[in-house]
XYZ file of C-alpha atoms in Angstrom:
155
model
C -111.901 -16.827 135.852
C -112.457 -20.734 135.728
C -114.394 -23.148 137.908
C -111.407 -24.675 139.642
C -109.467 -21.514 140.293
C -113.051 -20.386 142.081
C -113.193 -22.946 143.691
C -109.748 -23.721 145.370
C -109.275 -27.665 146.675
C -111.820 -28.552 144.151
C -110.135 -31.558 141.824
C -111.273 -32.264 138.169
C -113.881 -34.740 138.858
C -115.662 -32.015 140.716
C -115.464 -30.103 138.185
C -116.948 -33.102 135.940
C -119.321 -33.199 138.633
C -120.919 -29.736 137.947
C -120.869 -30.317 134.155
C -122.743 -33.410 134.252
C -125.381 -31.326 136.486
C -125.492 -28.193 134.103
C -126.079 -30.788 131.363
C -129.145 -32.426 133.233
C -130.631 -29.078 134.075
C -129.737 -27.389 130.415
C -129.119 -30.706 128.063
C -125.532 -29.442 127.283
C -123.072 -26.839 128.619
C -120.218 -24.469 127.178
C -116.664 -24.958 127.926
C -114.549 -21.725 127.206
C -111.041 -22.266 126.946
C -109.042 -18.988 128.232
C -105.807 -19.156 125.738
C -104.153 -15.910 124.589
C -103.376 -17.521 121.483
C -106.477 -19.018 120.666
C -109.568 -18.603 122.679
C -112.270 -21.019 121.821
C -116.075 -22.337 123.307
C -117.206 -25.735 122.743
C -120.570 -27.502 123.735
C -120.740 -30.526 126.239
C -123.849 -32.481 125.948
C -125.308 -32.507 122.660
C -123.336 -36.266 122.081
C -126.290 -37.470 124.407
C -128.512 -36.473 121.571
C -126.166 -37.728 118.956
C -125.435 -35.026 117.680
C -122.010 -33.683 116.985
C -120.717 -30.726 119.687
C -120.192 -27.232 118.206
C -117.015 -25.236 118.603
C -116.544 -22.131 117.581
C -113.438 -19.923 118.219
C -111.462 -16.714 119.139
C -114.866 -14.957 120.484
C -115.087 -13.528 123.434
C -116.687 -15.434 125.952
C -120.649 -14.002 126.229
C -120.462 -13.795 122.162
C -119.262 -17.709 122.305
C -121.576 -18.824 124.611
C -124.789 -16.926 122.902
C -123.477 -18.803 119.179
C -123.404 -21.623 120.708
C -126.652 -21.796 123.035
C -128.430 -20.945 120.185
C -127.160 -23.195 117.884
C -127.366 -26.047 119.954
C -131.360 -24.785 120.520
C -131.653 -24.959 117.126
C -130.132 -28.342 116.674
C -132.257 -30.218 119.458
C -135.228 -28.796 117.511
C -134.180 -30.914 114.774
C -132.160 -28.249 112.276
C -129.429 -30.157 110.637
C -125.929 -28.137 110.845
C -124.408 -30.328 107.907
C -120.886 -29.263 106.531
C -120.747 -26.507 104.630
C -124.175 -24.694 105.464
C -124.050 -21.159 106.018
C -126.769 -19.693 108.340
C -127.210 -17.073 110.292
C -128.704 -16.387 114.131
C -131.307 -13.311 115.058
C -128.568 -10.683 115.605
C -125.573 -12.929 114.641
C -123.117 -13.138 112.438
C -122.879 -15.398 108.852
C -121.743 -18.944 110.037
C -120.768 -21.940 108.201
C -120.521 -24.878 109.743
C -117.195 -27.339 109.299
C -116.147 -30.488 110.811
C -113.349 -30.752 113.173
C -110.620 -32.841 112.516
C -109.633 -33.766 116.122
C -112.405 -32.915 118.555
C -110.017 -35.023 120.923
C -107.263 -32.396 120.495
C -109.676 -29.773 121.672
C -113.180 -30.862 123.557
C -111.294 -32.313 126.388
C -114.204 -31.874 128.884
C -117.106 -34.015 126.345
C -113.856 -36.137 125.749
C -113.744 -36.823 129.329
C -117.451 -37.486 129.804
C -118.215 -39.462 126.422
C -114.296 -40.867 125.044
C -114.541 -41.413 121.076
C -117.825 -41.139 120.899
C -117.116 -37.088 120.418
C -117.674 -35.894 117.206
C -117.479 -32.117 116.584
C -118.338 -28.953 114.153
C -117.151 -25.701 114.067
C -119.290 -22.719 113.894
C -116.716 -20.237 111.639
C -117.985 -16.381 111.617
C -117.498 -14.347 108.585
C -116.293 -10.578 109.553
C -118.528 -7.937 110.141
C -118.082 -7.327 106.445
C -119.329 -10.908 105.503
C -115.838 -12.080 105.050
C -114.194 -15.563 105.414
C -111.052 -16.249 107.963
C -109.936 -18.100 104.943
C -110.154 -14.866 102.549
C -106.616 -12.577 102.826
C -108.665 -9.670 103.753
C -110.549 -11.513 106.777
C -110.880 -8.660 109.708
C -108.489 -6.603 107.742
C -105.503 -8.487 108.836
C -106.329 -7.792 112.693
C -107.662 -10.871 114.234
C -107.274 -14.153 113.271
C -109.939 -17.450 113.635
C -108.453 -21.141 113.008
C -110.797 -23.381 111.308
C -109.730 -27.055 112.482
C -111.029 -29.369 110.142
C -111.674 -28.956 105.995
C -114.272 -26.507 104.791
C -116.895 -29.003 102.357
C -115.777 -28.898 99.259
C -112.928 -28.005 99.289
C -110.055 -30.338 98.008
């Protein structure tokens, strides 16, 4: 369930409130966005560093959230997630790392906390069989990830 339904009478700026504090204790949070249609995590914080925030979607939430910790881990420890590297976490799947398009259309919490200054990447997984959401075969047909920007390279 989210913050504000869990905390009834709360308003948005409280909810700003506790984001700005879990980025002072942590150095960035993660935002899950519940949508039926497209679930997705993003990281709030990492602009401080500037650094652009990491996305990643349809995951479930505690798969989302350990991408993206670790990730962001690595990249305050000074690994470079440029467009177009693939790498892999302990335990994780094959990523590749695009940038987003819009992060305005989709980060609306670091949007709210840090305006234009938002720049974004998406962490895309490759299937448990190594394969691309942009390859016809990606999960067999049975699950779908939306990559929101243009993969490196690619024309």
């Amino acid at each position: 369930m989210c913050w504000m339904c869990d905390h009834p009478g709360s308003t948005v700026t409280d909810y700003l409130d506790e984001v700005r504090s879990t980025i002072l204790r942590r150095g960035w949070a993660v935002q899950y966005v519940e949508n039926p249609q497209l679930p997705y995590a993003y990281t709030v914080g990492l602009t401080d560093y500037q650094v652009p925030e990491l996305l990643i979607t349809n995951a479930s939430p505690q798969r989302a959230s350990r991408i993206l910790n670790r990730s962001a881990e690595h990249v305050l420890r000074g690994t470079q997630l440029t467009a177009g590297r693939q790498f892999t976490l302990c335990g994780g799947p094959m990523l590749e790392v695009v940038d987003v398009e819009h992060p305005d259309v989709h980060l609306a919490m670091a949007v709210a906390l840090y305006g234009d200054a938002v720049r974004a990447q998406q962490l895309v997984w490759a299937d448990g069989r190594g394969r691309w959401p942009w390859a016809a075969d990606f999960c067999d047909r049975e699950s779908r990830q939306p990559v929101l920007g243009i993969r490196a390279g690619v024309a």
